[in-house]
PDB file of C-alpha atoms in Angstrom:
ATOM      1  CA  UNK A   1      44.968  43.985  34.475  1.00  0.00           C
ATOM      2  CA  UNK A   2      41.302  43.291  33.393  1.00  0.00           C
ATOM      3  CA  UNK A   3      40.657  41.264  30.293  1.00  0.00           C
ATOM      4  CA  UNK A   4      39.916  43.235  27.147  1.00  0.00           C
ATOM      5  CA  UNK A   5      36.311  43.186  26.000  1.00  0.00           C
ATOM      6  CA  UNK A   6      36.323  41.705  22.460  1.00  0.00           C
ATOM      7  CA  UNK A   7      32.881  43.122  21.760  1.00  0.00           C
ATOM      8  CA  UNK A   8      33.786  46.738  22.552  1.00  0.00           C
ATOM      9  CA  UNK A   9      34.377  49.097  19.644  1.00  0.00           C
ATOM     10  CA  UNK A  10      37.892  50.351  19.152  1.00  0.00           C
ATOM     11  CA  UNK A  11      38.855  53.583  17.450  1.00  0.00           C
ATOM     12  CA  UNK A  12      39.082  52.978  13.719  1.00  0.00           C
ATOM     13  CA  UNK A  13      37.140  49.759  13.921  1.00  0.00           C
ATOM     14  CA  UNK A  14      35.393  49.264  10.587  1.00  0.00           C
ATOM     15  CA  UNK A  15      32.892  46.643  11.739  1.00  0.00           C
ATOM     16  CA  UNK A  16      29.273  47.058  10.959  1.00  0.00           C
ATOM     17  CA  UNK A  17      27.222  47.919  14.037  1.00  0.00           C
ATOM     18  CA  UNK A  18      24.925  45.184  15.366  1.00  0.00           C
ATOM     19  CA  UNK A  19      22.070  44.713  12.908  1.00  0.00           C
ATOM     20  CA  UNK A  20      23.042  47.789  10.882  1.00  0.00           C
ATOM     21  CA  UNK A  21      24.604  48.614   7.573  1.00  0.00           C
ATOM     22  CA  UNK A  22      28.373  48.837   7.119  1.00  0.00           C
ATOM     23  CA  UNK A  23      30.000  52.148   7.836  1.00  0.00           C
ATOM     24  CA  UNK A  24      31.541  54.253   5.026  1.00  0.00           C
ATOM     25  CA  UNK A  25      35.050  53.569   6.367  1.00  0.00           C
ATOM     26  CA  UNK A  26      34.505  49.822   6.018  1.00  0.00           C
ATOM     27  CA  UNK A  27      34.977  49.794   2.261  1.00  0.00           C
ATOM     28  CA  UNK A  28      38.521  51.156   2.448  1.00  0.00           C
ATOM     29  CA  UNK A  29      41.592  49.246   3.418  1.00  0.00           C
ATOM     30  CA  UNK A  30      40.193  45.825   4.381  1.00  0.00           C
ATOM     31  CA  UNK A  31      39.290  42.933   2.128  1.00  0.00           C
ATOM     32  CA  UNK A  32      35.598  42.300   1.773  1.00  0.00           C
ATOM     33  CA  UNK A  33      34.937  44.676   4.663  1.00  0.00           C
ATOM     34  CA  UNK A  34      35.434  41.954   7.336  1.00  0.00           C
ATOM     35  CA  UNK A  35      37.414  42.700  10.433  1.00  0.00           C
ATOM     36  CA  UNK A  36      38.585  39.790  12.497  1.00  0.00           C
ATOM     37  CA  UNK A  37      38.393  40.753  16.169  1.00  0.00           C
ATOM     38  CA  UNK A  38      40.375  37.948  17.662  1.00  0.00           C
ATOM     39  CA  UNK A  39      42.057  34.765  16.472  1.00  0.00           C
ATOM     40  CA  UNK A  40      38.955  32.622  16.875  1.00  0.00           C
ATOM     41  CA  UNK A  41      36.348  34.775  15.160  1.00  0.00           C
ATOM     42  CA  UNK A  42      34.758  33.922  11.827  1.00  0.00           C
ATOM     43  CA  UNK A  43      32.124  35.590   9.633  1.00  0.00           C
ATOM     44  CA  UNK A  44      28.465  34.612  10.194  1.00  0.00           C
ATOM     45  CA  UNK A  45      25.851  34.203   7.436  1.00  0.00           C
ATOM     46  CA  UNK A  46      25.663  37.978   6.844  1.00  0.00           C
ATOM     47  CA  UNK A  47      29.445  38.326   6.689  1.00  0.00           C
ATOM     48  CA  UNK A  48      29.863  40.004  10.041  1.00  0.00           C
ATOM     49  CA  UNK A  49      32.667  38.653  12.268  1.00  0.00           C
ATOM     50  CA  UNK A  50      31.373  36.554  15.041  1.00  0.00           C
ATOM     51  CA  UNK A  51      33.218  34.651  17.820  1.00  0.00           C
ATOM     52  CA  UNK A  52      32.962  30.914  17.305  1.00  0.00           C
ATOM     53  CA  UNK A  53      32.972  28.701  20.356  1.00  0.00           C
ATOM     54  CA  UNK A  54      32.698  25.011  21.018  1.00  0.00           C
ATOM     55  CA  UNK A  55      30.061  25.550  23.717  1.00  0.00           C
ATOM     56  CA  UNK A  56      26.456  24.804  22.821  1.00  0.00           C
ATOM     57  CA  UNK A  57      24.261  27.837  22.520  1.00  0.00           C
ATOM     58  CA  UNK A  58      21.471  28.335  25.003  1.00  0.00           C
ATOM     59  CA  UNK A  59      18.896  28.526  22.184  1.00  0.00           C
ATOM     60  CA  UNK A  60      19.358  26.776  18.872  1.00  0.00           C
ATOM     61  CA  UNK A  61      18.770  29.180  16.024  1.00  0.00           C
ATOM     62  CA  UNK A  62      19.639  26.963  13.068  1.00  0.00           C
ATOM     63  CA  UNK A  63      20.566  23.370  12.270  1.00  0.00           C
ATOM     64  CA  UNK A  64      23.371  22.206  10.111  1.00  0.00           C
ATOM     65  CA  UNK A  65      22.543  20.107   7.068  1.00  0.00           C
ATOM     66  CA  UNK A  66      23.840  16.565   7.498  1.00  0.00           C
ATOM     67  CA  UNK A  67      26.986  15.600   5.584  1.00  0.00           C
ATOM     68  CA  UNK A  68      25.882  14.316   2.212  1.00  0.00           C
ATOM     69  CA  UNK A  69      22.652  16.214   2.445  1.00  0.00           C
ATOM     70  CA  UNK A  70      23.242  18.127  -0.794  1.00  0.00           C
ATOM     71  CA  UNK A  71      21.569  17.369  -4.082  1.00  0.00           C
ATOM     72  CA  UNK A  72      22.334  13.962  -5.595  1.00  0.00           C
ATOM     73  CA  UNK A  73      22.313  15.437  -9.091  1.00  0.00           C
ATOM     74  CA  UNK A  74      23.204  18.888 -10.491  1.00  0.00           C
ATOM     75  CA  UNK A  75      20.953  21.823  -9.568  1.00  0.00           C
ATOM     76  CA  UNK A  76      19.663  22.219 -13.144  1.00  0.00           C
ATOM     77  CA  UNK A  77      18.268  18.666 -13.127  1.00  0.00           C
ATOM     78  CA  UNK A  78      14.505  18.259 -12.431  1.00  0.00           C
ATOM     79  CA  UNK A  79      13.475  17.720  -8.816  1.00  0.00           C
ATOM     80  CA  UNK A  80      12.926  13.941  -8.968  1.00  0.00           C
ATOM     81  CA  UNK A  81      16.363  13.449 -10.503  1.00  0.00           C
ATOM     82  CA  UNK A  82      18.004  15.463  -7.744  1.00  0.00           C
ATOM     83  CA  UNK A  83      16.458  13.243  -5.063  1.00  0.00           C
ATOM     84  CA  UNK A  84      16.662   9.866  -6.777  1.00  0.00           C
ATOM     85  CA  UNK A  85      18.161   7.985  -3.782  1.00  0.00           C
ATOM     86  CA  UNK A  86      15.280   8.723  -1.384  1.00  0.00           C
ATOM     87  CA  UNK A  87      12.754   8.248  -4.148  1.00  0.00           C
ATOM     88  CA  UNK A  88      14.204   4.793  -4.985  1.00  0.00           C
ATOM     89  CA  UNK A  89      14.023   3.680  -1.334  1.00  0.00           C
ATOM     90  CA  UNK A  90      10.509   5.112  -0.920  1.00  0.00           C
ATOM     91  CA  UNK A  91       9.291   3.431  -4.114  1.00  0.00           C
ATOM     92  CA  UNK A  92      10.684   0.070  -3.009  1.00  0.00           C
ATOM     93  CA  UNK A  93       9.042   0.468   0.442  1.00  0.00           C
ATOM     94  CA  UNK A  94       5.768   1.379  -1.269  1.00  0.00           C
ATOM     95  CA  UNK A  95       5.856  -1.718  -3.491  1.00  0.00           C
ATOM     96  CA  UNK A  96       6.696  -3.863  -0.421  1.00  0.00           C
ATOM     97  CA  UNK A  97       3.739  -2.458   1.501  1.00  0.00           C
ATOM     98  CA  UNK A  98       1.499  -2.995  -1.545  1.00  0.00           C
ATOM     99  CA  UNK A  99       2.597  -6.666  -1.675  1.00  0.00           C
ATOM    100  CA  UNK A 100       1.906  -6.909   2.070  1.00  0.00           C
ATOM    101  CA  UNK A 101      -1.597  -5.507   1.573  1.00  0.00           C
ATOM    102  CA  UNK A 102      -2.194  -8.045  -1.281  1.00  0.00           C
ATOM    103  CA  UNK A 103      -1.568 -10.900   1.213  1.00  0.00           C
ATOM    104  CA  UNK A 104       2.024 -11.659   0.147  1.00  0.00           C
ATOM    105  CA  UNK A 105       3.179 -10.336   3.519  1.00  0.00           C
ATOM    106  CA  UNK A 106       6.420 -12.258   3.884  1.00  0.00           C
ATOM    107  CA  UNK A 107       7.956 -11.131   0.562  1.00  0.00           C
ATOM    108  CA  UNK A 108       6.513  -7.702   0.880  1.00  0.00           C
ATOM    109  CA  UNK A 109       8.165  -7.181   4.200  1.00  0.00           C
ATOM    110  CA  UNK A 110      11.384  -8.675   2.912  1.00  0.00           C
ATOM    111  CA  UNK A 111      11.267  -6.055   0.158  1.00  0.00           C
ATOM    112  CA  UNK A 112      10.763  -3.288   2.796  1.00  0.00           C
ATOM    113  CA  UNK A 113      13.759  -4.562   4.711  1.00  0.00           C
ATOM    114  CA  UNK A 114      15.829  -4.804   1.508  1.00  0.00           C
ATOM    115  CA  UNK A 115      14.875  -1.195   0.594  1.00  0.00           C
ATOM    116  CA  UNK A 116      16.169   0.064   3.966  1.00  0.00           C
ATOM    117  CA  UNK A 117      19.330  -1.951   3.493  1.00  0.00           C
ATOM    118  CA  UNK A 118      19.681  -0.353   0.038  1.00  0.00           C
ATOM    119  CA  UNK A 119      19.305   3.038   1.709  1.00  0.00           C
ATOM    120  CA  UNK A 120      22.131   2.159   4.149  1.00  0.00           C
ATOM    121  CA  UNK A 121      24.332   1.054   1.240  1.00  0.00           C
ATOM    122  CA  UNK A 122      23.589   4.285  -0.724  1.00  0.00           C
ATOM    123  CA  UNK A 123      24.320   6.401   2.367  1.00  0.00           C
ATOM    124  CA  UNK A 124      27.634   4.558   2.854  1.00  0.00           C
ATOM    125  CA  UNK A 125      28.928   4.632  -0.690  1.00  0.00           C
ATOM    126  CA  UNK A 126      27.629   7.905  -2.179  1.00  0.00           C
ATOM    127  CA  UNK A 127      28.940  11.320  -1.120  1.00  0.00           C
ATOM    128  CA  UNK A 128      25.652  13.085  -1.818  1.00  0.00           C
ATOM    129  CA  UNK A 129      22.303  11.344  -1.283  1.00  0.00           C
ATOM    130  CA  UNK A 130      19.943  14.302  -0.950  1.00  0.00           C
ATOM    131  CA  UNK A 131      17.099  13.845   1.503  1.00  0.00           C
ATOM    132  CA  UNK A 132      18.192  10.331   2.376  1.00  0.00           C
ATOM    133  CA  UNK A 133      20.769  12.022   4.613  1.00  0.00           C
ATOM    134  CA  UNK A 134      18.891  12.815   7.795  1.00  0.00           C
ATOM    135  CA  UNK A 135      21.550  12.682  10.531  1.00  0.00           C
ATOM    136  CA  UNK A 136      25.257  11.987  10.518  1.00  0.00           C
ATOM    137  CA  UNK A 137      26.480   9.356   8.115  1.00  0.00           C
ATOM    138  CA  UNK A 138      27.128   6.815  10.892  1.00  0.00           C
ATOM    139  CA  UNK A 139      23.726   7.299  12.472  1.00  0.00           C
ATOM    140  CA  UNK A 140      21.909   6.982   9.164  1.00  0.00           C
ATOM    141  CA  UNK A 141      23.771   3.819   8.180  1.00  0.00           C
ATOM    142  CA  UNK A 142      23.233   2.249  11.585  1.00  0.00           C
ATOM    143  CA  UNK A 143      19.530   3.153  11.666  1.00  0.00           C
ATOM    144  CA  UNK A 144      18.785   2.002   8.141  1.00  0.00           C
ATOM    145  CA  UNK A 145      20.871  -1.111   8.490  1.00  0.00           C
ATOM    146  CA  UNK A 146      19.497  -2.274  11.864  1.00  0.00           C
ATOM    147  CA  UNK A 147      15.842  -1.563  10.894  1.00  0.00           C
ATOM    148  CA  UNK A 148      16.237  -3.149   7.433  1.00  0.00           C
ATOM    149  CA  UNK A 149      17.985  -6.261   8.734  1.00  0.00           C
ATOM    150  CA  UNK A 150      15.467  -6.634  11.594  1.00  0.00           C
ATOM    151  CA  UNK A 151      12.437  -6.315   9.323  1.00  0.00           C
ATOM    152  CA  UNK A 152      13.826  -8.777   6.730  1.00  0.00           C
ATOM    153  CA  UNK A 153      14.885 -11.380   9.338  1.00  0.00           C
ATOM    154  CA  UNK A 154      11.579 -11.184  11.223  1.00  0.00           C
ATOM    155  CA  UNK A 155       9.626 -11.505   7.971  1.00  0.00           C
ATOM    156  CA  UNK A 156      11.659 -14.619   7.119  1.00  0.00           C
ATOM    157  CA  UNK A 157      11.014 -16.128  10.546  1.00  0.00           C
ATOM    158  CA  UNK A 158       7.300 -15.390  10.677  1.00  0.00           C
ATOM    159  CA  UNK A 159       4.858 -18.276  11.198  1.00  0.00           C
ATOM    160  CA  UNK A 160       3.392 -20.328   9.548  1.00  0.00           C
ATOM    161  CA  UNK A 161       6.062 -22.106   7.568  1.00  0.00           C
ATOM    162  CA  UNK A 162       9.081 -19.930   8.362  1.00  0.00           C
ATOM    163  CA  UNK A 163      11.710 -19.671   5.607  1.00  0.00           C
ATOM    164  CA  UNK A 164      14.451 -19.086   8.207  1.00  0.00           C
ATOM    165  CA  UNK A 165      14.569 -21.105  11.397  1.00  0.00           C
ATOM    166  CA  UNK A 166      17.043 -20.291  14.158  1.00  0.00           C
ATOM    167  CA  UNK A 167      17.066 -23.220  16.627  1.00  0.00           C
ATOM    168  CA  UNK A 168      18.213 -21.355  19.711  1.00  0.00           C
ATOM    169  CA  UNK A 169      15.307 -18.844  19.424  1.00  0.00           C
ATOM    170  CA  UNK A 170      12.754 -21.646  19.942  1.00  0.00           C
ATOM    171  CA  UNK A 171      14.689 -22.832  23.035  1.00  0.00           C
ATOM    172  CA  UNK A 172      14.877 -19.276  24.308  1.00  0.00           C
ATOM    173  CA  UNK A 173      11.112 -18.869  23.909  1.00  0.00           C
ATOM    174  CA  UNK A 174      10.340 -22.109  25.745  1.00  0.00           C
ATOM    175  CA  UNK A 175      12.777 -21.113  28.509  1.00  0.00           C
ATOM    176  CA  UNK A 176      11.147 -17.709  29.056  1.00  0.00           C
ATOM    177  CA  UNK A 177       7.535 -18.832  28.823  1.00  0.00           C
ATOM    178  CA  UNK A 178       7.723 -21.997  30.979  1.00  0.00           C
TER     179      UNK A 178
END
């Protein structure tokens, strides 16, 4: 016995035709005019039932917003207030770069690293961080954390007169060069 085509129209089917308006019979008898064709179908953005699958589509038509990517403040708040986490991190990075340009490079770069670490902490602790959410929560935390820690540590170890000295790094450098 051949498998039943789930896309084929059945008599009395009240679905809207592909790309068309709902039929007159759709309004009667079914809630919200949605017909579920099989156990794994769900409505798409327009409300038409669509088969969901775990397979990746051949062509990506849309991207999902990362978790936590909603507004950080209510929608009636002004735009800067809705995006305060990313604006805070960007402002601190800007001040750090200004300090670096004014020849206080070590503490300017430490501030840049601290700003990225603050971004990682905000992404970890807050459910909604607005545009600070770029990827998944884990990827954002790992990226902000590794980059922030690396920038801060390298700034503290920069010559001349490093604030932080790690003895085995000097031995490693002499071992690789000589």
